[in-house]
Amino acid sequence: MDALRVLLETSTFSEVLRGLAISILLAKLTQSTTSSSKSQDSTFITASGFLLIYFFARSWLALVNHYAPEPYLDEVFHIPQAQTYCEGRYHEWDNKITTPPGLYLLSVGWHKLIRLAECTPSSLRSNNLVATLLIALRALSCRRRIEAQTAVGTEKSAVSFYAYHTAINIALFPVIFFFSGLYYTDVASTLVMLVAYRNHLNRVASHSEKPGFLNGLWTVVLGVAALFMRQTNVFWVVVYMGGLEAAHVVKGLKPKPDPKQETPDFVLDKTRDSFGFWLRRYAVGDVHDPPIDMAWPDDWALCLLSIGIAALCNPLRVLRQVWPHITIMGLFAGFVAWNGGVVLGDKSNHIATIHLPQMLYIWPFFAFFSAPLLIPRLLSTLAGLITRTKSTTPSHTTTNDPGLSSPRSTKPSVKSKKSSTTRKPQISGPIPASSSSSSSNTDSSGRAFRLILYLILSRKLYYPFYLLATIALSAAIIQYNTIIHPFTLADNRHYMFYIFRYTILRSSSVRLALVAAYTLSRWLIWKRLEGSNPPSRDLGGEMGLKITDNKMRWRDECSASSFVTKEFYGAKTINNDEQKKAKDQQEEEGWLIGGAFTTLSLSSSQPSPASSSPRTSTVLLWLLTTTLSLVTAPLVEPRYFILPWVFYRLLVPAMPVPSSLILSGSSSSSSSFAASTTDSDNGDGNGDDTAAAAPAARQQQNENGNEKKGLLRNIIRRTDLTLALETVWFLAINIGTMYMFLFKPFYWKTASGEMLDGGRLQRFMW
């Protein structure tokens, strides 16, 4: 009852108006420039998500200020330091603080902007409430830009419902949301990183328009601002964004096929001829970067190799693009040299080390929070296994088309274009074309070796050994590199203390048994990044480990984009009547979010921009950056996983909605309209004018009457169920952690009952 009283006292009329005004303002900022007659409904839907975040975060902040008004845990260091800066004493520094002063400088600027005279714990904490709202806004902008890379026409300026819902869920992410009520650096750091990422997406939006010098300076400013928040942000600014820009440059070269030379045969021709040909092609920018849902482990290696060769052979082009990131790296190196290390203040408890198990712990962390997103993949896998055990001769294993059972075949038109099994399958790297004659001096032993290697790569015979190697490597890392930081064992206020206590610290056998959980979680997360399965991508194909014979067809069409483009999936040919019908349906249903056409249909011959998988280079750079930012930290904290999760979540493609659900609403509307027209035609014959006017009047009346009723139906019909479950899941976790923090405090006592830490209350937190 006390908590309810606090919430009622803080939910004043002026506070409600403030929340509505902020939500509507943010909703207006998200709308595209495309005009829509339904803009008021669009604003209402968009504002509702921001309103949810505002009042949920505002309630959380009010409860924290009531039950824990004094600085708690790390706030004991952050709040006094911020108050020192508010008083203008910028040269004073608490040596126990390990992070740069970016948060404090931001707080000083915010207090001056809204003209607050004093920096109190409550006012400082409110900074993160504002930052949480802006995280949703920036995440929406970033996801919108990602989808725009594969969109065409007016879709480039539209906001899909998936992008909007994803942004809301990112702001509700429990580890981010929890610290929106406390004065920690993580929320503001995430916001600054999203601003820098949005600028990066603008820089790689086009190959024809190169970023100017002023934009390069702005990139440096944003990079330095990110470093002022947390030192580990250097990896995301330099490695991730810089690496993506380097890949963008070399993929933009778009070399033409060489008409003078035929592609060498991998088996029949000499190794020197085959590899020499592809090294030359890589050097001119003919890089290997398929969508991640079409890539196997050998594709990952070829992707890194081809982009690396292209970058080394075109250094000036790359340097013109990435010089801001090199500048940021140079500034950071200068800081490290001046400071005598990366960490400010207390260096003794934050010594950089190699902690490889961090890259094992992250997968169960992701799987736990992404559980609703993984349900479809898990259910489809279980269903596939059941089907395979019941059927001894499943249809997908007896097909004459080796590509139909391939998990990497996502082009719907492939079925009609593939040849029979007599055609030689292609490997997933440099694809050999049939050669008219082989060199007479080809060495027989070398030819046999190349034939064996060719069969291994083309049929993916190495994949079971790859899985076994990853499992063995995980076990070796656990056995020889597990590090238990003293803070993890000493502080029972963090959930990580109990996770370690009941799993990793129980016994070495339990620790090794967790390899199965790490492997399964990693597989599920990777599959979710790949996106949904078209009909030709079933479990049988995945178990068969086959590969489609036109896997590399994407190279010449869309190798310059970081995401799949429409050319890869083939142009959709429709007549004028179908085009007009599609346009009418888009105008009818597209008002849902800012005029965007948000249909994600499984029956479409080309995917929605929201459901397109990221490129292999993007995912590999994300994985590399995550590794660099985590393995150097001996302490395991959920806060360290925030940025890896945010960038992963921005890359996750949408799950297409079955077309039957999308068309059901339209068909019912059409049926009602047809019925009204039929009724008018069967009237008493009052003249042609009356007969013509009645259907139009009834149509207008139906539209006016059903417009509001159809709002909720359209939202439900177009909402990805997994996203809705993710929202509910995050809300449930947030409520649980809020409850534990506020209403389950405890005291530190000795065995004899003596109070420790001055008798202060201790609270559970991430």
PDB file of N, CA and C in Angstrom, residues 577-620:
ATOM      1  N   ASP A 577      -3.209  -4.526 -63.129  1.00  0.00           N
ATOM      2  CA  ASP A 577      -4.288  -4.713 -62.170  1.00  0.00           C
ATOM      3  C   ASP A 577      -3.752  -5.149 -60.812  1.00  0.00           C
ATOM      4  N   GLU A 578      -2.776  -6.080 -60.820  1.00  0.00           N
ATOM      5  CA  GLU A 578      -2.184  -6.523 -59.562  1.00  0.00           C
ATOM      6  C   GLU A 578      -1.419  -5.394 -58.883  1.00  0.00           C
ATOM      7  N   GLN A 579      -0.748  -4.589 -59.703  1.00  0.00           N
ATOM      8  CA  GLN A 579       0.004  -3.474 -59.146  1.00  0.00           C
ATOM      9  C   GLN A 579      -0.932  -2.448 -58.500  1.00  0.00           C
ATOM     10  N   LYS A 580      -2.066  -2.177 -59.172  1.00  0.00           N
ATOM     11  CA  LYS A 580      -3.031  -1.230 -58.613  1.00  0.00           C
ATOM     12  C   LYS A 580      -3.640  -1.782 -57.331  1.00  0.00           C
ATOM     13  N   LYS A 581      -3.945  -3.092 -57.333  1.00  0.00           N
ATOM     14  CA  LYS A 581      -4.510  -3.712 -56.146  1.00  0.00           C
ATOM     15  C   LYS A 581      -3.529  -3.667 -54.977  1.00  0.00           C
ATOM     16  N   ALA A 582      -2.245  -3.942 -55.271  1.00  0.00           N
ATOM     17  CA  ALA A 582      -1.232  -3.878 -54.213  1.00  0.00           C
ATOM     18  C   ALA A 582      -1.081  -2.466 -53.676  1.00  0.00           C
ATOM     19  N   LYS A 583      -1.145  -1.476 -54.588  1.00  0.00           N
ATOM     20  CA  LYS A 583      -1.028  -0.085 -54.155  1.00  0.00           C
ATOM     21  C   LYS A 583      -2.200   0.317 -53.285  1.00  0.00           C
ATOM     22  N   ASP A 584      -3.423  -0.119 -53.674  1.00  0.00           N
ATOM     23  CA  ASP A 584      -4.604   0.205 -52.877  1.00  0.00           C
ATOM     24  C   ASP A 584      -4.515  -0.427 -51.493  1.00  0.00           C
ATOM     25  N   GLN A 585      -4.028  -1.678 -51.452  1.00  0.00           N
ATOM     26  CA  GLN A 585      -3.891  -2.344 -50.162  1.00  0.00           C
ATOM     27  C   GLN A 585      -2.845  -1.651 -49.300  1.00  0.00           C
ATOM     28  N   GLN A 586      -1.767  -1.172 -49.954  1.00  0.00           N
ATOM     29  CA  GLN A 586      -0.735  -0.458 -49.209  1.00  0.00           C
ATOM     30  C   GLN A 586      -1.292   0.843 -48.629  1.00  0.00           C
ATOM     31  N   GLU A 587      -2.101   1.556 -49.425  1.00  0.00           N
ATOM     32  CA  GLU A 587      -2.674   2.797 -48.921  1.00  0.00           C
ATOM     33  C   GLU A 587      -3.671   2.534 -47.803  1.00  0.00           C
ATOM     34  N   GLU A 588      -4.376   1.380 -47.900  1.00  0.00           N
ATOM     35  CA  GLU A 588      -5.371   1.058 -46.887  1.00  0.00           C
ATOM     36  C   GLU A 588      -4.726   0.664 -45.567  1.00  0.00           C
ATOM     37  N   GLU A 589      -3.659  -0.146 -45.647  1.00  0.00           N
ATOM     38  CA  GLU A 589      -3.083  -0.704 -44.436  1.00  0.00           C
ATOM     39  C   GLU A 589      -1.783  -0.035 -44.026  1.00  0.00           C
ATOM     40  N   GLY A 590      -1.205   0.763 -44.915  1.00  0.00           N
ATOM     41  CA  GLY A 590       0.112   1.309 -44.645  1.00  0.00           C
ATOM     42  C   GLY A 590       0.130   2.415 -43.620  1.00  0.00           C
ATOM     43  N   TRP A 591      -1.037   2.912 -43.203  1.00  0.00           N
ATOM     44  CA  TRP A 591      -1.071   4.024 -42.260  1.00  0.00           C
ATOM     45  C   TRP A 591      -0.668   3.615 -40.858  1.00  0.00           C
ATOM     46  N   LEU A 592      -0.496   2.313 -40.650  1.00  0.00           N
ATOM     47  CA  LEU A 592      -0.317   1.820 -39.294  1.00  0.00           C
ATOM     48  C   LEU A 592       0.818   2.529 -38.570  1.00  0.00           C
ATOM     49  N   ILE A 593       1.960   2.640 -39.207  1.00  0.00           N
ATOM     50  CA  ILE A 593       3.083   3.341 -38.581  1.00  0.00           C
ATOM     51  C   ILE A 593       3.685   4.276 -39.610  1.00  0.00           C
ATOM     52  N   GLY A 594       3.394   5.537 -39.496  1.00  0.00           N
ATOM     53  CA  GLY A 594       4.047   6.560 -40.294  1.00  0.00           C
ATOM     54  C   GLY A 594       3.983   6.342 -41.782  1.00  0.00           C
ATOM     55  N   GLY A 595       2.920   5.725 -42.295  1.00  0.00           N
ATOM     56  CA  GLY A 595       2.815   5.525 -43.731  1.00  0.00           C
ATOM     57  C   GLY A 595       3.631   4.372 -44.250  1.00  0.00           C
ATOM     58  N   ALA A 596       4.146   3.523 -43.366  1.00  0.00           N
ATOM     59  CA  ALA A 596       4.993   2.414 -43.818  1.00  0.00           C
ATOM     60  C   ALA A 596       4.146   1.231 -44.228  1.00  0.00           C
ATOM     61  N   PHE A 597       4.619   0.513 -45.236  1.00  0.00           N
ATOM     62  CA  PHE A 597       3.967  -0.728 -45.648  1.00  0.00           C
ATOM     63  C   PHE A 597       4.600  -1.844 -44.842  1.00  0.00           C
ATOM     64  N   THR A 598       3.900  -2.328 -43.829  1.00  0.00           N
ATOM     65  CA  THR A 598       4.533  -3.180 -42.825  1.00  0.00           C
ATOM     66  C   THR A 598       4.267  -4.660 -43.013  1.00  0.00           C
ATOM     67  N   THR A 599       3.714  -5.052 -44.157  1.00  0.00           N
ATOM     68  CA  THR A 599       3.405  -6.460 -44.358  1.00  0.00           C
ATOM     69  C   THR A 599       4.677  -7.297 -44.428  1.00  0.00           C
ATOM     70  N   LEU A 600       4.723  -8.365 -43.642  1.00  0.00           N
ATOM     71  CA  LEU A 600       5.834  -9.315 -43.690  1.00  0.00           C
ATOM     72  C   LEU A 600       5.229 -10.666 -44.041  1.00  0.00           C
ATOM     73  N   SER A 601       5.061 -10.931 -45.309  1.00  0.00           N
ATOM     74  CA  SER A 601       4.303 -12.097 -45.747  1.00  0.00           C
ATOM     75  C   SER A 601       5.217 -13.226 -46.180  1.00  0.00           C
ATOM     76  N   LEU A 602       4.862 -14.434 -45.768  1.00  0.00           N
ATOM     77  CA  LEU A 602       5.632 -15.602 -46.186  1.00  0.00           C
ATOM     78  C   LEU A 602       5.418 -15.934 -47.654  1.00  0.00           C
ATOM     79  N   SER A 603       4.351 -15.427 -48.243  1.00  0.00           N
ATOM     80  CA  SER A 603       4.045 -15.779 -49.619  1.00  0.00           C
ATOM     81  C   SER A 603       4.680 -14.851 -50.628  1.00  0.00           C
ATOM     82  N   SER A 604       5.332 -13.797 -50.165  1.00  0.00           N
ATOM     83  CA  SER A 604       5.915 -12.835 -51.097  1.00  0.00           C
ATOM     84  C   SER A 604       7.127 -13.438 -51.784  1.00  0.00           C
ATOM     85  N   SER A 605       7.349 -13.061 -53.042  1.00  0.00           N
ATOM     86  CA  SER A 605       8.494 -13.587 -53.786  1.00  0.00           C
ATOM     87  C   SER A 605       9.775 -12.868 -53.425  1.00  0.00           C
ATOM     88  N   GLN A 606       9.695 -11.795 -52.701  1.00  0.00           N
ATOM     89  CA  GLN A 606      10.890 -11.147 -52.187  1.00  0.00           C
ATOM     90  C   GLN A 606      10.591 -10.688 -50.771  1.00  0.00           C
ATOM     91  N   PRO A 607      11.602 -10.701 -49.902  1.00  0.00           N
ATOM     92  CA  PRO A 607      11.336 -10.476 -48.489  1.00  0.00           C
ATOM     93  C   PRO A 607      11.086  -9.012 -48.178  1.00  0.00           C
ATOM     94  N   SER A 608      10.435  -8.796 -47.067  1.00  0.00           N
ATOM     95  CA  SER A 608      10.310  -7.444 -46.554  1.00  0.00           C
ATOM     96  C   SER A 608      11.678  -6.983 -46.092  1.00  0.00           C
ATOM     97  N   PRO A 609      11.952  -5.667 -46.159  1.00  0.00           N
ATOM     98  CA  PRO A 609      13.238  -5.182 -45.628  1.00  0.00           C
ATOM     99  C   PRO A 609      13.460  -5.565 -44.178  1.00  0.00           C
ATOM    100  N   ALA A 610      12.373  -5.645 -43.410  1.00  0.00           N
ATOM    101  CA  ALA A 610      12.518  -5.983 -41.997  1.00  0.00           C
ATOM    102  C   ALA A 610      12.946  -7.424 -41.788  1.00  0.00           C
ATOM    103  N   SER A 611      12.656  -8.319 -42.736  1.00  0.00           N
ATOM    104  CA  SER A 611      12.970  -9.736 -42.570  1.00  0.00           C
ATOM    105  C   SER A 611      14.260 -10.150 -43.269  1.00  0.00           C
ATOM    106  N   SER A 612      15.015  -9.202 -43.805  1.00  0.00           N
ATOM    107  CA  SER A 612      16.264  -9.518 -44.481  1.00  0.00           C
ATOM    108  C   SER A 612      17.371  -9.805 -43.479  1.00  0.00           C
ATOM    109  N   SER A 613      18.143 -10.830 -43.755  1.00  0.00           N
ATOM    110  CA  SER A 613      19.237 -11.222 -42.862  1.00  0.00           C
ATOM    111  C   SER A 613      20.448 -10.324 -43.071  1.00  0.00           C
ATOM    112  N   PRO A 614      21.215 -10.075 -42.017  1.00  0.00           N
ATOM    113  CA  PRO A 614      22.440  -9.285 -42.174  1.00  0.00           C
ATOM    114  C   PRO A 614      23.498 -10.052 -42.948  1.00  0.00           C
ATOM    115  N   ARG A 615      24.476  -9.330 -43.463  1.00  0.00           N
ATOM    116  CA  ARG A 615      25.568  -9.962 -44.191  1.00  0.00           C
ATOM    117  C   ARG A 615      26.535 -10.656 -43.239  1.00  0.00           C
ATOM    118  N   THR A 616      27.271 -11.599 -43.786  1.00  0.00           N
ATOM    119  CA  THR A 616      28.229 -12.363 -42.990  1.00  0.00           C
ATOM    120  C   THR A 616      29.281 -11.460 -42.367  1.00  0.00           C
ATOM    121  N   SER A 617      29.790 -10.483 -43.113  1.00  0.00           N
ATOM    122  CA  SER A 617      30.812  -9.584 -42.579  1.00  0.00           C
ATOM    123  C   SER A 617      30.286  -8.806 -41.391  1.00  0.00           C
ATOM    124  N   THR A 618      29.017  -8.392 -41.418  1.00  0.00           N
ATOM    125  CA  THR A 618      28.437  -7.640 -40.306  1.00  0.00           C
ATOM    126  C   THR A 618      28.392  -8.486 -39.042  1.00  0.00           C
ATOM    127  N   VAL A 619      27.932  -9.715 -39.169  1.00  0.00           N
ATOM    128  CA  VAL A 619      27.815 -10.590 -38.005  1.00  0.00           C
ATOM    129  C   VAL A 619      29.193 -10.971 -37.468  1.00  0.00           C
ATOM    130  N   LEU A 620      30.147 -11.230 -38.351  1.00  0.00           N
ATOM    131  CA  LEU A 620      31.491 -11.595 -37.895  1.00  0.00           C
ATOM    132  C   LEU A 620      32.170 -10.431 -37.178  1.00  0.00           C
TER     133      LEU A 620
END
